[in-house]
Structure formats: C-alpha cells, structure tokens
Short mmCIF file of C-alpha atoms and ligand atoms in Angstrom, two decimals:
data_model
loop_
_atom_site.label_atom_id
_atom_site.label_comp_id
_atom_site.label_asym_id
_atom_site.label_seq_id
_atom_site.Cartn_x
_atom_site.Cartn_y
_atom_site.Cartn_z
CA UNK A 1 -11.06 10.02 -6.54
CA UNK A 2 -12.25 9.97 -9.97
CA UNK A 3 -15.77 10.07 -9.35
CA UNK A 4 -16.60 6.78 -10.31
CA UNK A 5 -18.58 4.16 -7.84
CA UNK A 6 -16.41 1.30 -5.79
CA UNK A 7 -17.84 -1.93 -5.11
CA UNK A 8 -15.95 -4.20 -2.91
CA UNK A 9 -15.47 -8.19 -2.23
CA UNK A 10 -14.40 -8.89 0.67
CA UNK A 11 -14.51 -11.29 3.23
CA UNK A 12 -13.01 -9.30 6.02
CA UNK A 13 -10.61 -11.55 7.07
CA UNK A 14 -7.75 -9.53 7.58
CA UNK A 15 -9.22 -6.09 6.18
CA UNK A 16 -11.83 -3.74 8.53
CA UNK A 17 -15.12 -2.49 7.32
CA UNK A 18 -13.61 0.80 9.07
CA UNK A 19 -10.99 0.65 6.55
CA UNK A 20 -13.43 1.66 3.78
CA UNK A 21 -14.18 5.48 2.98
CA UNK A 22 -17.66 6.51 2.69
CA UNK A 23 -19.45 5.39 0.00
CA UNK A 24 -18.34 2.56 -0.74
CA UNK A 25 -20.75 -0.58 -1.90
CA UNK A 26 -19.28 -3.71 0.30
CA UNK A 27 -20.58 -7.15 -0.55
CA UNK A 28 -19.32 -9.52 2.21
CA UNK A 29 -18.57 -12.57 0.74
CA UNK A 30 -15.79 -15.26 -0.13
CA UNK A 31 -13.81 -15.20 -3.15
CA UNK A 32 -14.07 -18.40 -4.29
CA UNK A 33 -18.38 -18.29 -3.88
CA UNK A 34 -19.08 -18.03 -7.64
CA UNK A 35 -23.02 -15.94 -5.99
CA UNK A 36 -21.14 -13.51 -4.43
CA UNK A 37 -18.70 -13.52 -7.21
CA UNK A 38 -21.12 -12.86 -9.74
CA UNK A 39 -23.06 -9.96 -7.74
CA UNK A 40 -19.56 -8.18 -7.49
CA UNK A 41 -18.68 -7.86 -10.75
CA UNK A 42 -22.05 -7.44 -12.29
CA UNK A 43 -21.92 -4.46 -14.84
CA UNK A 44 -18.62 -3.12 -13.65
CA UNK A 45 -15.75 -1.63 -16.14
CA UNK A 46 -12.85 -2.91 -14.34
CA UNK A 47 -11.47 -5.10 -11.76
CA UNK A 48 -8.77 -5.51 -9.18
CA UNK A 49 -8.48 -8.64 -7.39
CA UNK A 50 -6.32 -8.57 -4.38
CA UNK A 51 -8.04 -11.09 -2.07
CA UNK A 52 -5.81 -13.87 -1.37
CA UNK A 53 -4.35 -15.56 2.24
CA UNK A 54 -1.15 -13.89 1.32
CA UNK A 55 0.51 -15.58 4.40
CA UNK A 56 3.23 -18.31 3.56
CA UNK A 57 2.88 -20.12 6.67
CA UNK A 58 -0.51 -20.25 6.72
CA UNK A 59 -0.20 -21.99 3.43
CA UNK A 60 1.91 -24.84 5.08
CA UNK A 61 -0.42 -24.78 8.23
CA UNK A 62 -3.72 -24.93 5.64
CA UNK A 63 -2.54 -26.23 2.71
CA UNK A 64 -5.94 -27.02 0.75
CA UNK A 65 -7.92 -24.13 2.29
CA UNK A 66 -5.33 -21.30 1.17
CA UNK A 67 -5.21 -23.46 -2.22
CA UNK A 68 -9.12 -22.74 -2.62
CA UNK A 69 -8.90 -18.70 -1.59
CA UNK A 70 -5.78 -18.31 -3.87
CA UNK A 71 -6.27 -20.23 -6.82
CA UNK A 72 -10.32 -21.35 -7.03
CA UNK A 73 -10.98 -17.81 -6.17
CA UNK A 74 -9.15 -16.66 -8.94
CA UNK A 75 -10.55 -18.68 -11.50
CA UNK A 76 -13.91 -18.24 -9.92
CA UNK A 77 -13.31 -14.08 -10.48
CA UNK A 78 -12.15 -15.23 -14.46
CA UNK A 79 -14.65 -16.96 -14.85
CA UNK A 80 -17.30 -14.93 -13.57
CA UNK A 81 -16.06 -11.66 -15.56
CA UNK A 82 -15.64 -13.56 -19.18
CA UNK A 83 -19.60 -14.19 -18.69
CA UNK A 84 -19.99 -10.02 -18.89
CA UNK A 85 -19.51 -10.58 -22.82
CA UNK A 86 -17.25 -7.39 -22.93
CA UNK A 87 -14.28 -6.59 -21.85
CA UNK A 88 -13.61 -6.09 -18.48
CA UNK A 89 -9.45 -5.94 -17.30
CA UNK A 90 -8.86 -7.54 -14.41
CA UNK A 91 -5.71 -6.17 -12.62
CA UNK A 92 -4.24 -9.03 -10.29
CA UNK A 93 -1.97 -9.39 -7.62
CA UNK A 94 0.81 -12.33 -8.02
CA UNK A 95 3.78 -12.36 -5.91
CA UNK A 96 7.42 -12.67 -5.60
CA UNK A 97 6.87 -16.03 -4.29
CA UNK A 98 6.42 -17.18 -7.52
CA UNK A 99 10.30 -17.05 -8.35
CA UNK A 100 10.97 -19.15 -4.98
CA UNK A 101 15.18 -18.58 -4.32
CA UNK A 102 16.66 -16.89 -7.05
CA UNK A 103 20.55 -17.00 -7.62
CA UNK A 104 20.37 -13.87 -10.18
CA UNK A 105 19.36 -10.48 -8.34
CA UNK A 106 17.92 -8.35 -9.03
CA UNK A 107 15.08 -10.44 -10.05
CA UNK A 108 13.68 -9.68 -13.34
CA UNK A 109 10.63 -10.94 -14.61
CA UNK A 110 12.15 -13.42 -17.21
CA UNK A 111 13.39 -15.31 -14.43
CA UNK A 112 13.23 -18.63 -13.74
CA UNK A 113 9.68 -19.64 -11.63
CA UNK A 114 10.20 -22.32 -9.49
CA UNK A 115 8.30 -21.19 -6.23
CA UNK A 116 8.78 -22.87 -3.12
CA UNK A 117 5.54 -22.22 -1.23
CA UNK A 118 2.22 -23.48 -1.31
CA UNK A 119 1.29 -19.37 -1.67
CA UNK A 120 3.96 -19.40 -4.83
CA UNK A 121 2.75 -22.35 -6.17
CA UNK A 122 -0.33 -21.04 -6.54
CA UNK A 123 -0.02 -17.15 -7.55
CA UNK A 124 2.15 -19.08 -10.12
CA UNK A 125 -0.91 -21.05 -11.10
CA UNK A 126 -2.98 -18.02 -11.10
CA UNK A 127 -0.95 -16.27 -13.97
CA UNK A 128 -0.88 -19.37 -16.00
CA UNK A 129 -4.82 -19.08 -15.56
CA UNK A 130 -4.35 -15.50 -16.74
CA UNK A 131 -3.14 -16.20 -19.74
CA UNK A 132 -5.91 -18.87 -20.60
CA UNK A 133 -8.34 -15.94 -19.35
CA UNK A 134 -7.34 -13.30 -21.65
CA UNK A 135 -6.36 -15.85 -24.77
CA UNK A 136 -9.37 -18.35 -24.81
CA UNK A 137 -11.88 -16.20 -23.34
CA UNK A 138 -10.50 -12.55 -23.92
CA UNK A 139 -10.62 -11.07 -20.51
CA UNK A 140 -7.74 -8.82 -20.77
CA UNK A 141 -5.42 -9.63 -17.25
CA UNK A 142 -2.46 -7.94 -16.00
CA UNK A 143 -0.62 -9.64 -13.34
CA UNK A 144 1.45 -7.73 -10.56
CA UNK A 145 3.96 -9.42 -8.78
CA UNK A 146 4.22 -7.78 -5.10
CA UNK A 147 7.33 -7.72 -3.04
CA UNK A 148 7.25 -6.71 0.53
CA UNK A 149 4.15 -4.36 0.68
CA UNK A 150 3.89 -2.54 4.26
CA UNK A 151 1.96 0.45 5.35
CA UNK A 152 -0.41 1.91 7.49
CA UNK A 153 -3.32 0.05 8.21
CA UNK A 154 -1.26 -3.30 8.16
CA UNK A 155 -2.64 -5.81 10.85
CA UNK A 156 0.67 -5.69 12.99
CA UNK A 157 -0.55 -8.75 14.95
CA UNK A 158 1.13 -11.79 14.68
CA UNK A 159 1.93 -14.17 13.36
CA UNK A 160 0.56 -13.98 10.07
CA UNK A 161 1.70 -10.12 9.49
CA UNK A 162 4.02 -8.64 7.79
CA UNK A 163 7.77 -7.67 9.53
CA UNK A 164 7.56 -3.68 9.09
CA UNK A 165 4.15 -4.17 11.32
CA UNK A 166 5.32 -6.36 13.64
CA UNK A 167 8.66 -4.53 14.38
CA UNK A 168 7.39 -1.19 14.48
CA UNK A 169 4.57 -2.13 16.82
CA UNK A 170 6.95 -3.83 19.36
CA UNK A 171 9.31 -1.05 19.15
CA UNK A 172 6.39 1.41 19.91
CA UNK A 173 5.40 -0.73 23.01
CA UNK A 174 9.25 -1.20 24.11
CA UNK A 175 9.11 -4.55 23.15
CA UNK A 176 12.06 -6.83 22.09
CA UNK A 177 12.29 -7.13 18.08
CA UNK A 178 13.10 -11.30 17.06
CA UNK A 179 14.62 -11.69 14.11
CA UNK A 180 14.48 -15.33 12.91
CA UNK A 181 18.05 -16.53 11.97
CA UNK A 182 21.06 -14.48 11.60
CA UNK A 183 18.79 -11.55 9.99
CA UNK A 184 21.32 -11.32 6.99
CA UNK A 185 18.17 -12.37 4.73
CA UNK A 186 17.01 -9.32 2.35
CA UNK A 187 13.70 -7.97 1.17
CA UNK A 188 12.38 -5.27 -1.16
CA UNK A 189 9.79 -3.21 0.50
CA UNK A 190 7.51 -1.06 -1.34
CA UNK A 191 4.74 0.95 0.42
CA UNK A 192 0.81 0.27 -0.15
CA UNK A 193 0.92 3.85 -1.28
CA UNK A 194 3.23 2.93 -4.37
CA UNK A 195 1.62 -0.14 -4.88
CA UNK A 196 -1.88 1.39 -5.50
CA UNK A 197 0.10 3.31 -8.12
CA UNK A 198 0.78 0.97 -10.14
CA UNK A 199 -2.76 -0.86 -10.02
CA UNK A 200 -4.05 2.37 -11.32
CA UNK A 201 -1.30 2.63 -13.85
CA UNK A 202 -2.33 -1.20 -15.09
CA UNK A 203 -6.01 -0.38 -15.49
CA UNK A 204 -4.63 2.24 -17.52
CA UNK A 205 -2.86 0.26 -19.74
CA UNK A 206 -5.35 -2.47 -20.00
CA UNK A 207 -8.29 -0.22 -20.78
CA UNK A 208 -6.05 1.13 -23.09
CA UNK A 209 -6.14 -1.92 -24.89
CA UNK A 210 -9.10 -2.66 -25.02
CA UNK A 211 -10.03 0.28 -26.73
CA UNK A 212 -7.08 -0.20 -29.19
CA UNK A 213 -8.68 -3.88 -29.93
CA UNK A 214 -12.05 -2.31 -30.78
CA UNK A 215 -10.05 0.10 -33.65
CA UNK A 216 -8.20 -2.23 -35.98
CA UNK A 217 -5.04 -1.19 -36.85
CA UNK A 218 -3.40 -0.15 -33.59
CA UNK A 219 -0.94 -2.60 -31.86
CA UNK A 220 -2.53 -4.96 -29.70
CA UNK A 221 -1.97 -5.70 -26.06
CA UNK A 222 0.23 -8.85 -25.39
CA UNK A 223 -1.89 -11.51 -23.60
CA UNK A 224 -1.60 -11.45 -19.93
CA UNK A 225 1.65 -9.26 -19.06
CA UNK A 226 3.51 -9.45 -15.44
CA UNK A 227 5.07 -6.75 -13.69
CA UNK A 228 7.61 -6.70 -10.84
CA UNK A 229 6.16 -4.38 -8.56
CA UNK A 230 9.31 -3.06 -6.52
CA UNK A 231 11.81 -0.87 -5.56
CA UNK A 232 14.93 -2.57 -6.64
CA UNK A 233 16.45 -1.96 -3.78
CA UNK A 234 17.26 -4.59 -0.57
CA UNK A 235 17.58 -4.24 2.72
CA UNK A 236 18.28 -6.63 5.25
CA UNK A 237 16.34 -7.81 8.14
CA UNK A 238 18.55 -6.71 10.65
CA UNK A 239 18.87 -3.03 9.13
CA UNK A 240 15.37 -2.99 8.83
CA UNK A 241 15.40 -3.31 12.70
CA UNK A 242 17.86 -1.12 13.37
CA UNK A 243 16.33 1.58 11.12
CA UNK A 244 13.01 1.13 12.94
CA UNK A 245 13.96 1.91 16.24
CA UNK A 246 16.58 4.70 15.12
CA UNK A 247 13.37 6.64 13.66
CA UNK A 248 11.50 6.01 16.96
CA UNK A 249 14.52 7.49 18.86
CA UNK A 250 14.62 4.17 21.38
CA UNK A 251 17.52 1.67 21.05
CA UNK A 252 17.44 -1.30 19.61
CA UNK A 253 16.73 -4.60 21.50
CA UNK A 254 17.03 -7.46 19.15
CA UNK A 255 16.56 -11.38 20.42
CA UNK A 256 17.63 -14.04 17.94
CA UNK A 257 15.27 -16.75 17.35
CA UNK A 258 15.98 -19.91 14.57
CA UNK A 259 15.60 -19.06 10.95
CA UNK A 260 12.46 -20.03 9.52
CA UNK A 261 12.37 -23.40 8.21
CA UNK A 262 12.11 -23.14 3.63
CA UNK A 263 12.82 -19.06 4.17
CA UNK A 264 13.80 -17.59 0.45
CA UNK A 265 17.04 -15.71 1.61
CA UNK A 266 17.59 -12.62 -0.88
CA UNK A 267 14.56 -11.28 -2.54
CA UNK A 268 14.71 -7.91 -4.64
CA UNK A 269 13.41 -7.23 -7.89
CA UNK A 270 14.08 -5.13 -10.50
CA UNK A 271 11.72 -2.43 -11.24
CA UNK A 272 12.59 -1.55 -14.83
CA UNK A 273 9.95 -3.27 -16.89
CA UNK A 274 7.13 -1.51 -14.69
CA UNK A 275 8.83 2.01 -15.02
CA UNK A 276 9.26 1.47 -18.79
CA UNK A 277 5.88 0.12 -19.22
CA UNK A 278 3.62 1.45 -16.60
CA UNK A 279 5.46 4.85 -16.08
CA UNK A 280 6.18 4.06 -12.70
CA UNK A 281 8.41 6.76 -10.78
CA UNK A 282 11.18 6.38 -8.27
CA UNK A 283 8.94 4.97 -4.50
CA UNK A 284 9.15 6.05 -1.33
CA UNK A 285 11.81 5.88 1.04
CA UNK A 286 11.86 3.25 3.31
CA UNK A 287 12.85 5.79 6.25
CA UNK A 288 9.56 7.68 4.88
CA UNK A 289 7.59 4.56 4.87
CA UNK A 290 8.53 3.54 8.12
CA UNK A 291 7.83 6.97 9.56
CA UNK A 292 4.30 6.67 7.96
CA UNK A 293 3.69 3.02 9.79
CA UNK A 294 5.26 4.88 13.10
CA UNK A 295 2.53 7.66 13.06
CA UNK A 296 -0.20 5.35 11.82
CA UNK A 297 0.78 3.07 15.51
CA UNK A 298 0.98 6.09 17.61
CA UNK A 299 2.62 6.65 20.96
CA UNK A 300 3.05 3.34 23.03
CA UNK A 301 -0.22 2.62 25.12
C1 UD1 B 401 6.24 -11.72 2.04
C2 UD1 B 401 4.73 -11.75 2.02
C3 UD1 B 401 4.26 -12.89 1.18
C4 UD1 B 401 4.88 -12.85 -0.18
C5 UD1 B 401 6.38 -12.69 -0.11
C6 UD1 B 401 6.89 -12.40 -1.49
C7 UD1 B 401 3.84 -10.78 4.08
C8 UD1 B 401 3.28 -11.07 5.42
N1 UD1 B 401 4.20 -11.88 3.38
O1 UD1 B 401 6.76 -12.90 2.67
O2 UD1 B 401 2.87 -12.84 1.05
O3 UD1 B 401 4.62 -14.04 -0.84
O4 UD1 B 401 6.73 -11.63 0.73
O5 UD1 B 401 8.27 -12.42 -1.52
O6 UD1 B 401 3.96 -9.68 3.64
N2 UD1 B 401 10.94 -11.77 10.13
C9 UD1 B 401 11.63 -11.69 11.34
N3 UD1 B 401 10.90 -11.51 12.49
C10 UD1 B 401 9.53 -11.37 12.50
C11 UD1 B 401 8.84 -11.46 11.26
C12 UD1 B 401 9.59 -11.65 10.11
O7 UD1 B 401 12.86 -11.83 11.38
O8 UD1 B 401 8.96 -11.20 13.58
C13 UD1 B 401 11.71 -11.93 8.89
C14 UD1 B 401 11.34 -13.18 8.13
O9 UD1 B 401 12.09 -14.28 8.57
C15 UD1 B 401 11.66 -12.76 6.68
C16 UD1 B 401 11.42 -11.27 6.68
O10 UD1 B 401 11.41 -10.85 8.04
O11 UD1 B 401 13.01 -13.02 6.39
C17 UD1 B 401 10.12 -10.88 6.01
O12 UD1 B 401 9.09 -11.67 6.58
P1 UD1 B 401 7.54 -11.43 6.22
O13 UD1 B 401 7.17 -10.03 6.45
O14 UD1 B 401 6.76 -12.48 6.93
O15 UD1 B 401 7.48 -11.61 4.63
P2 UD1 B 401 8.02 -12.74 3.62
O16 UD1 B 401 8.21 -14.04 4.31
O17 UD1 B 401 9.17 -12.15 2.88
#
C-alpha cells in the first residue's frame, strides 16, 4: 500500500498462491534452503519472517523436521541478510509458546521462559539467535511474540488449524464443536488484521534505528527487543464456542473430548509494552473478529 515492491518466500505449505494480491514477486522455496534464501532477500530494505510450522503437535509428531523449518530457517534468513553489508531489520515472529505455563497473568514479557513445546523451544531459540544477529553481526531484529492469531483466510482444516477456524467452520456446516477437556482453558486472540499492525509498526521502529545509528548522537536501539503481541484479554474455550454459534444464530452443540495431553492452560498477555513502544491501539473485538471469519466461510454448503 505504500508503493513499494513485495517479494515473498514461501513454501506454500499452509498459505495459497491465491492468497497473494497482484503483483507480488513469489519465490517458492524452503526457508531453511540458504539458494532460495539468498535470492529472497537480495537487495531488499526490510524483512519479515513469518514462515515457521507454527503447529504444536506437529512439533511432537515431527520433532527434527519442525526443528529445521523453525530454528535452521531462522538462522539461515540471519545469516543470509548480515551478508547484505547494510542494515536490513528483520521483523520476526516468536510466540507465546515460549513462556510454556505461566502462574503470573497477564503475561508480561519479563516473564519467566521455560517453554514446553518443541515449537517453544525453538521460537525461544530463535530470539536468543536474534540477539547474536543484531549484536555480533548488526542485523537489527525485533521479535514478536504472537498469541492466538485467527482470521480470514485461516486453513480451517484440521488438525493442524487454529480453534476460531475449526469452530466456526463446523458451526457453518451444522457440525458438532469438540472441545478437548473441560474447555475452562483460556486464550488471547488477536486478529491477523491487528497483527499486521504491529509488523508494520516494528519496521517502523527498527528502520528508525537504523537511521538513528548512522547520526551519532541519538539514542540507540536496544539489541533485539520482544513484544507481546496481544489483546490482554482471555477468553475461554468454551465461551469462545458459545460466542461462535450465538453470532451464527444456530445453537450450540458441544461434544467433550479428553484434554490434550502437555496443553498450557491460561495464556493471555499483556499488551502494554507494545502500546507504549510500538503505538499500538486498542484490537478488534473478538465478536468482530469472529463475524469477519463467519463471512470469510460463507453460508453452509
Ligand atoms: C496456538 C498456536 C501456536 C502457538 C500458541 C501460542 C495455532 C494453531 N497454534 O496454540 O502456534 O504456539 O498458540 O500460545 O494457532 N481446541 C479445542 N477444540 C479444537 C481445537 C482446539 O478445544 O477442535 C482448544 C485447544 O485444546 C486449546 C485451544 O482450543 O486449548 C486453542 O487451540 P489452538 O488453536 O490449537 O492453539 P494453541 O494450542 O493455543
């Protein structure tokens, strides 16, 4: 929207050529191949890497091949950029899963990291690799920590998508919703809409300071910051449900199935440091979300 070119990286795993507007340069190509790496990020001005299998259970399913998409392909973009010789930010998407079960909520971003997935393990890894990144080899990084992101567009088939998808598509079909466990667990769901916000806000911030780096004098960027990207606000799994179908004007028909096994039961972060620092607004709704995803599905088949 600003006029400048897009060139995307992307081994359409989960994501649809379709998906791209007009105009846009696609290289198909793995993450963690340093070639297609290298052709990707040849003479651009700034970077967001999102690639990832962002799917816990795939992670216990594939433990080493998740491992190389979400940590070597990391490095792989790191290293690849620090041999531009200039400065090129590279805005990055971590995870909640990096705090694993946290007894203080909301989660802020001092908290203690001890993830509990193979995913959390390594988006962990990935911002310690940030930090070597932007202090040995001065690629400036900034490192977003997702919470629930849902939207249109979101694969809704199972079982490696995300719960908004899943339950609004069933409840569009007339499908039963199953909720694993009791459903008391909480999330904080933020809409792809808000999260593009804030990677625009972090380039923004990172080019920033880069230019402040080049003119001595004015304060310097800390090395490798971390934002919460949330709403700060939970909701439970069973409300979600119930908030789905209410907007769809059907009733609810909920199944119980058994709690997944390691499941992190609350998770909702605080989204101070991001509105302080990033000038993030208030996001939107869930109901408004939701009704987005609804539309998006359309009327049942
Ligand atoms: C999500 C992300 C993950 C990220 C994590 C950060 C997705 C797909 N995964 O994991 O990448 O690391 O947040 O905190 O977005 N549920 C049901 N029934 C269903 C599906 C899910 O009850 O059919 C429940 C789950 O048990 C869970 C909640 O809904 O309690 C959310 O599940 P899910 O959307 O898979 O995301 P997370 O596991 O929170």
């Amino acid at each position: 929207g600003e006029g400048r070119a897009v060139r995307v990286l992307d081994a359409l795993s989960t994501g649809l050529r379709a998906n791209l507007p007009p105009g846009v340069e696609l290289i198909e190509g793995d993450i963690a191949d340093p070639a297609a790496v290298e052709a990707a990020v040849a003479g651009v001005d700034g970077c967001f890497h999102l690639a990832a299998i962002a799917s816990v259970a795939r992670g216990v399913e594939d433990w080493l091949g998740t491992h190389r998409a979400n940590l070597t392909g990391t490095i792989t973009l790191f290293d690849e950029v620090r041999r531009q010789q200039r400065p090129v930010p590279v805005i990055y998407a971590s995870s909640a899963a990096v705090y694993g079960d946290c007894a203080d909520l909301p989660i802020t971003e001092a908290a203690t990291k001890r993830p509990l997935s193979a995913y959390g393990a390594d988006k962990y890894a990935c911002e310690l690799h940030a930090v070597v990144a932007s202090h040995v080899h001065h690629v400036p990084t900034v490192g977003l920590r997702f919470f629930n992101v849902y939207g249109p567009r979101q694969d809704p088939r199972p079982p490696y998508s995300g719960v908004v998808s899943i339950f609004c598509e069933r409840v569009r079909r007339g499908a039963a919703i199953d909720i694993f466990g009791d459903g008391g667990q909480t999330r904080d769901f933020i809409t792809v809409a808000d999260v593009v916000v804030a990677l625009r806000a972090a380039q923004g911030i990172a080019q920033g300071a880069v230019t402040a780096r080049l003119s001595p004098g004015t304060p310097v960027f800390p090395d490798a910051p971390v934002f919460n990207i949330c709403t700060g606000i939970a909701t439970s799994v069973i409300e979600l449900a119930h908030t789905i179908a209410t907007l769809a004007g059907v009733p609810a028909e909920i199944r119980h199935a058994p709690p997944r096994a390691g499941e992190i039961r609350h998770s909702v972060g605080s989204p101070d440091l991001a509105r302080q620092v990033l000038g993030l607004t208030r996001p939107e709704a869930l109901r408004d979300g939701l009704r987005r995803v609804l539309d998006w599905l359309g009327p049942p088949d």
